[in-house]
Amino acid sequence: MKYETISADEFGRSLSGVGVNILVKDVRRTVRFLERVFALKCHRVSDDFAIVSHDNHVFQLHADHTYHSHPMINLVPENPPRGLGIEIRLYDCDPDTAVKNAEAHQYHVLEPAITKPHGLREAFIQCHDGYVWCPSIKS
């Protein structure tokens, strides 16, 4: 799929399965975090929106102001941390590299890369909006 040129209507109609929209204060800042730390690909980046791809999966970033008429907007906390109780897992994303990248750009590493008994090597990194991201690979 050509994310850079696809129309909003065509993109919306192409979505299936489970979708994730992440509300953020600053889309471009979150894009920088995702590209720098996890080497994710971000498309159609604007002040309002971005499509983020990782392998064959996509999710979306939306700026708070784009949800102005959405019923959920009044539930979003004014200040981070947001998303407590959810971890965003990026499978097949090297946690050791992600931790090095996060530290180089002064992002908050909650837990460095560790091999866990459930068969994954993973780390936990928090972004400026308070979401916890977990890059992991099979150990």
PDB file of C-alpha atoms in Angstrom:
ATOM      1  CA  MET A   1       0.000   0.000   0.000  1.00  0.00           C
ATOM      2  CA  LYS A   2       1.298   3.452  -0.868  1.00  0.00           C
ATOM      3  CA  TYR A   3       0.720   5.282   2.401  1.00  0.00           C
ATOM      4  CA  GLU A   4       2.143   8.566   1.101  1.00  0.00           C
ATOM      5  CA  THR A   5      -0.474   8.940  -1.631  1.00  0.00           C
ATOM      6  CA  ILE A   6      -3.485   6.937  -0.454  1.00  0.00           C
ATOM      7  CA  SER A   7      -6.664   8.968   0.121  1.00  0.00           C
ATOM      8  CA  ALA A   8      -8.186   9.104   3.603  1.00  0.00           C
ATOM      9  CA  ASP A   9     -11.270   7.288   2.298  1.00  0.00           C
ATOM     10  CA  GLU A  10      -9.266   4.488   0.672  1.00  0.00           C
ATOM     11  CA  PHE A  11      -7.025   4.129   3.736  1.00  0.00           C
ATOM     12  CA  GLY A  12     -10.017   3.936   6.086  1.00  0.00           C
ATOM     13  CA  ARG A  13     -11.717   1.299   3.952  1.00  0.00           C
ATOM     14  CA  SER A  14      -8.516  -0.780   3.844  1.00  0.00           C
ATOM     15  CA  LEU A  15      -8.291  -1.214   7.616  1.00  0.00           C
ATOM     16  CA  SER A  16      -9.300  -4.531   9.200  1.00  0.00           C
ATOM     17  CA  GLY A  17      -8.623  -6.640  12.270  1.00  0.00           C
ATOM     18  CA  VAL A  18      -7.623  -4.594  15.299  1.00  0.00           C
ATOM     19  CA  GLY A  19      -6.753  -0.922  14.961  1.00  0.00           C
ATOM     20  CA  VAL A  20      -4.964   1.391  17.332  1.00  0.00           C
ATOM     21  CA  ASN A  21      -5.194   5.185  17.333  1.00  0.00           C
ATOM     22  CA  ILE A  22      -2.882   6.893  19.781  1.00  0.00           C
ATOM     23  CA  LEU A  23      -3.730  10.417  20.914  1.00  0.00           C
ATOM     24  CA  VAL A  24      -0.673  12.602  21.404  1.00  0.00           C
ATOM     25  CA  LYS A  25      -0.033  16.250  22.163  1.00  0.00           C
ATOM     26  CA  ASP A  26       2.466  16.638  19.318  1.00  0.00           C
ATOM     27  CA  VAL A  27       2.382  14.233  16.362  1.00  0.00           C
ATOM     28  CA  ARG A  28       5.740  15.316  14.938  1.00  0.00           C
ATOM     29  CA  ARG A  29       7.485  14.872  18.303  1.00  0.00           C
ATOM     30  CA  THR A  30       6.055  11.361  18.657  1.00  0.00           C
ATOM     31  CA  VAL A  31       7.105  10.547  15.085  1.00  0.00           C
ATOM     32  CA  ARG A  32      10.682  11.588  15.933  1.00  0.00           C
ATOM     33  CA  PHE A  33      10.592   9.290  18.997  1.00  0.00           C
ATOM     34  CA  LEU A  34       9.273   6.312  16.994  1.00  0.00           C
ATOM     35  CA  GLU A  35      11.741   6.790  14.150  1.00  0.00           C
ATOM     36  CA  ARG A  36      14.776   7.439  16.359  1.00  0.00           C
ATOM     37  CA  VAL A  37      14.205   4.706  18.922  1.00  0.00           C
ATOM     38  CA  PHE A  38      12.464   1.916  17.005  1.00  0.00           C
ATOM     39  CA  ALA A  39      13.241   2.795  13.353  1.00  0.00           C
ATOM     40  CA  LEU A  40       9.524   2.684  12.574  1.00  0.00           C
ATOM     41  CA  LYS A  41       8.332   4.138   9.285  1.00  0.00           C
ATOM     42  CA  CYS A  42       5.983   7.118   9.529  1.00  0.00           C
ATOM     43  CA  HIS A  43       3.851   8.295   6.638  1.00  0.00           C
ATOM     44  CA  ARG A  44       1.616  11.290   5.878  1.00  0.00           C
ATOM     45  CA  VAL A  45       3.129  13.101   8.859  1.00  0.00           C
ATOM     46  CA  SER A  46       1.420  16.376   9.703  1.00  0.00           C
ATOM     47  CA  ASP A  47       0.549  18.388  12.798  1.00  0.00           C
ATOM     48  CA  ASP A  48      -2.715  16.412  12.909  1.00  0.00           C
ATOM     49  CA  PHE A  49      -1.974  12.831  11.938  1.00  0.00           C
ATOM     50  CA  ALA A  50       0.520  10.123  10.952  1.00  0.00           C
ATOM     51  CA  ILE A  51       0.317   6.555   9.726  1.00  0.00           C
ATOM     52  CA  VAL A  52       2.963   4.393  11.416  1.00  0.00           C
ATOM     53  CA  SER A  53       4.041   1.082   9.921  1.00  0.00           C
ATOM     54  CA  HIS A  54       5.984  -1.788  11.437  1.00  0.00           C
ATOM     55  CA  ASP A  55       6.389  -4.803   9.157  1.00  0.00           C
ATOM     56  CA  ASN A  56       2.855  -5.533   7.888  1.00  0.00           C
ATOM     57  CA  HIS A  57       1.101  -3.689  10.713  1.00  0.00           C
ATOM     58  CA  VAL A  58      -0.095  -0.107  10.925  1.00  0.00           C
ATOM     59  CA  PHE A  59      -1.359   2.175  13.628  1.00  0.00           C
ATOM     60  CA  GLN A  60      -2.209   5.842  13.674  1.00  0.00           C
ATOM     61  CA  LEU A  61      -1.207   8.905  15.644  1.00  0.00           C
ATOM     62  CA  HIS A  62      -3.762  11.659  16.074  1.00  0.00           C
ATOM     63  CA  ALA A  63      -3.177  15.040  17.686  1.00  0.00           C
ATOM     64  CA  ASP A  64      -5.507  15.829  20.573  1.00  0.00           C
ATOM     65  CA  HIS A  65      -7.173  18.652  18.648  1.00  0.00           C
ATOM     66  CA  THR A  66      -8.335  16.251  15.906  1.00  0.00           C
ATOM     67  CA  TYR A  67     -10.606  14.581  18.469  1.00  0.00           C
ATOM     68  CA  HIS A  68     -12.378  17.865  19.301  1.00  0.00           C
ATOM     69  CA  SER A  69     -15.830  16.327  18.732  1.00  0.00           C
ATOM     70  CA  HIS A  70     -14.986  12.765  19.801  1.00  0.00           C
ATOM     71  CA  PRO A  71     -16.744  11.660  23.036  1.00  0.00           C
ATOM     72  CA  MET A  72     -13.461  10.356  24.462  1.00  0.00           C
ATOM     73  CA  ILE A  73     -11.567  13.672  24.387  1.00  0.00           C
ATOM     74  CA  ASN A  74     -12.844  14.803  27.789  1.00  0.00           C
ATOM     75  CA  LEU A  75     -11.411  11.632  29.354  1.00  0.00           C
ATOM     76  CA  VAL A  76      -7.848  12.248  28.164  1.00  0.00           C
ATOM     77  CA  PRO A  77      -5.657  13.604  30.975  1.00  0.00           C
ATOM     78  CA  GLU A  78      -4.242  17.089  30.481  1.00  0.00           C
ATOM     79  CA  ASN A  79      -0.751  15.980  31.525  1.00  0.00           C
ATOM     80  CA  PRO A  80       1.141  12.719  31.082  1.00  0.00           C
ATOM     81  CA  PRO A  81       1.348  10.001  31.858  1.00  0.00           C
ATOM     82  CA  ARG A  82      -1.316   8.849  29.462  1.00  0.00           C
ATOM     83  CA  GLY A  83      -2.060   5.254  28.663  1.00  0.00           C
ATOM     84  CA  LEU A  84      -1.294   3.821  32.085  1.00  0.00           C
ATOM     85  CA  GLY A  85      -2.171   0.153  32.089  1.00  0.00           C
ATOM     86  CA  ILE A  86      -1.359  -0.339  28.412  1.00  0.00           C
ATOM     87  CA  GLU A  87       1.957  -1.305  26.899  1.00  0.00           C
ATOM     88  CA  ILE A  88       2.481  -0.974  23.181  1.00  0.00           C
ATOM     89  CA  ARG A  89       4.446  -3.987  22.003  1.00  0.00           C
ATOM     90  CA  LEU A  90       6.651  -3.902  18.940  1.00  0.00           C
ATOM     91  CA  TYR A  91       7.494  -7.507  18.129  1.00  0.00           C
ATOM     92  CA  ASP A  92      10.561  -8.190  15.979  1.00  0.00           C
ATOM     93  CA  CYS A  93      12.062  -4.894  17.124  1.00  0.00           C
ATOM     94  CA  ASP A  94      15.511  -5.268  18.724  1.00  0.00           C
ATOM     95  CA  PRO A  95      15.263  -4.065  22.345  1.00  0.00           C
ATOM     96  CA  ASP A  96      19.024  -3.626  22.781  1.00  0.00           C
ATOM     97  CA  THR A  97      19.185  -1.258  19.810  1.00  0.00           C
ATOM     98  CA  ALA A  98      16.032   0.539  20.955  1.00  0.00           C
ATOM     99  CA  VAL A  99      17.498   1.120  24.434  1.00  0.00           C
ATOM    100  CA  LYS A 100      20.733   2.497  22.956  1.00  0.00           C
ATOM    101  CA  ASN A 101      18.730   4.794  20.690  1.00  0.00           C
ATOM    102  CA  ALA A 102      16.484   5.906  23.554  1.00  0.00           C
ATOM    103  CA  GLU A 103      19.442   6.702  25.786  1.00  0.00           C
ATOM    104  CA  ALA A 104      21.209   8.578  22.976  1.00  0.00           C
ATOM    105  CA  HIS A 105      18.147  10.826  22.604  1.00  0.00           C
ATOM    106  CA  GLN A 106      17.481  11.033  26.362  1.00  0.00           C
ATOM    107  CA  TYR A 107      14.173   9.164  26.410  1.00  0.00           C
ATOM    108  CA  HIS A 108      13.144   7.410  29.626  1.00  0.00           C
ATOM    109  CA  VAL A 109      14.157   3.727  29.753  1.00  0.00           C
ATOM    110  CA  LEU A 110      11.962   2.087  32.378  1.00  0.00           C
ATOM    111  CA  GLU A 111      13.688  -1.278  32.039  1.00  0.00           C
ATOM    112  CA  PRO A 112      16.714  -2.131  29.891  1.00  0.00           C
ATOM    113  CA  ALA A 113      16.694  -5.144  27.579  1.00  0.00           C
ATOM    114  CA  ILE A 114      16.274  -8.358  29.553  1.00  0.00           C
ATOM    115  CA  THR A 115      15.642 -11.935  28.426  1.00  0.00           C
ATOM    116  CA  LYS A 116      12.422 -13.030  30.107  1.00  0.00           C
ATOM    117  CA  PRO A 117      11.236 -16.575  30.942  1.00  0.00           C
ATOM    118  CA  HIS A 118       8.352 -16.307  28.430  1.00  0.00           C
ATOM    119  CA  GLY A 119      10.772 -16.519  25.499  1.00  0.00           C
ATOM    120  CA  LEU A 120      11.229 -12.852  24.643  1.00  0.00           C
ATOM    121  CA  ARG A 121      14.031 -10.352  25.113  1.00  0.00           C
ATOM    122  CA  GLU A 122      12.332  -7.049  25.789  1.00  0.00           C
ATOM    123  CA  ALA A 123      12.753  -3.546  27.157  1.00  0.00           C
ATOM    124  CA  PHE A 124      10.350  -0.849  28.327  1.00  0.00           C
ATOM    125  CA  ILE A 125      10.721   2.733  27.122  1.00  0.00           C
ATOM    126  CA  GLN A 126       8.407   5.617  27.981  1.00  0.00           C
ATOM    127  CA  CYS A 127       7.699   8.430  25.519  1.00  0.00           C
ATOM    128  CA  HIS A 128       7.008  12.072  26.403  1.00  0.00           C
ATOM    129  CA  ASP A 129       3.226  11.463  26.456  1.00  0.00           C
ATOM    130  CA  GLY A 130       3.693   8.710  29.039  1.00  0.00           C
ATOM    131  CA  TYR A 131       2.963   5.690  26.850  1.00  0.00           C
ATOM    132  CA  VAL A 132       5.112   2.630  27.536  1.00  0.00           C
ATOM    133  CA  TRP A 133       6.620   0.998  24.442  1.00  0.00           C
ATOM    134  CA  CYS A 134       8.026  -2.537  24.547  1.00  0.00           C
ATOM    135  CA  PRO A 135      10.372  -3.588  21.744  1.00  0.00           C
ATOM    136  CA  SER A 136      10.970  -7.335  21.791  1.00  0.00           C
ATOM    137  CA  ILE A 137      12.536 -10.214  19.918  1.00  0.00           C
ATOM    138  CA  LYS A 138      12.395 -13.972  20.422  1.00  0.00           C
ATOM    139  CA  SER A 139      15.161 -15.138  22.726  1.00  0.00           C
TER     140      SER A 139
END
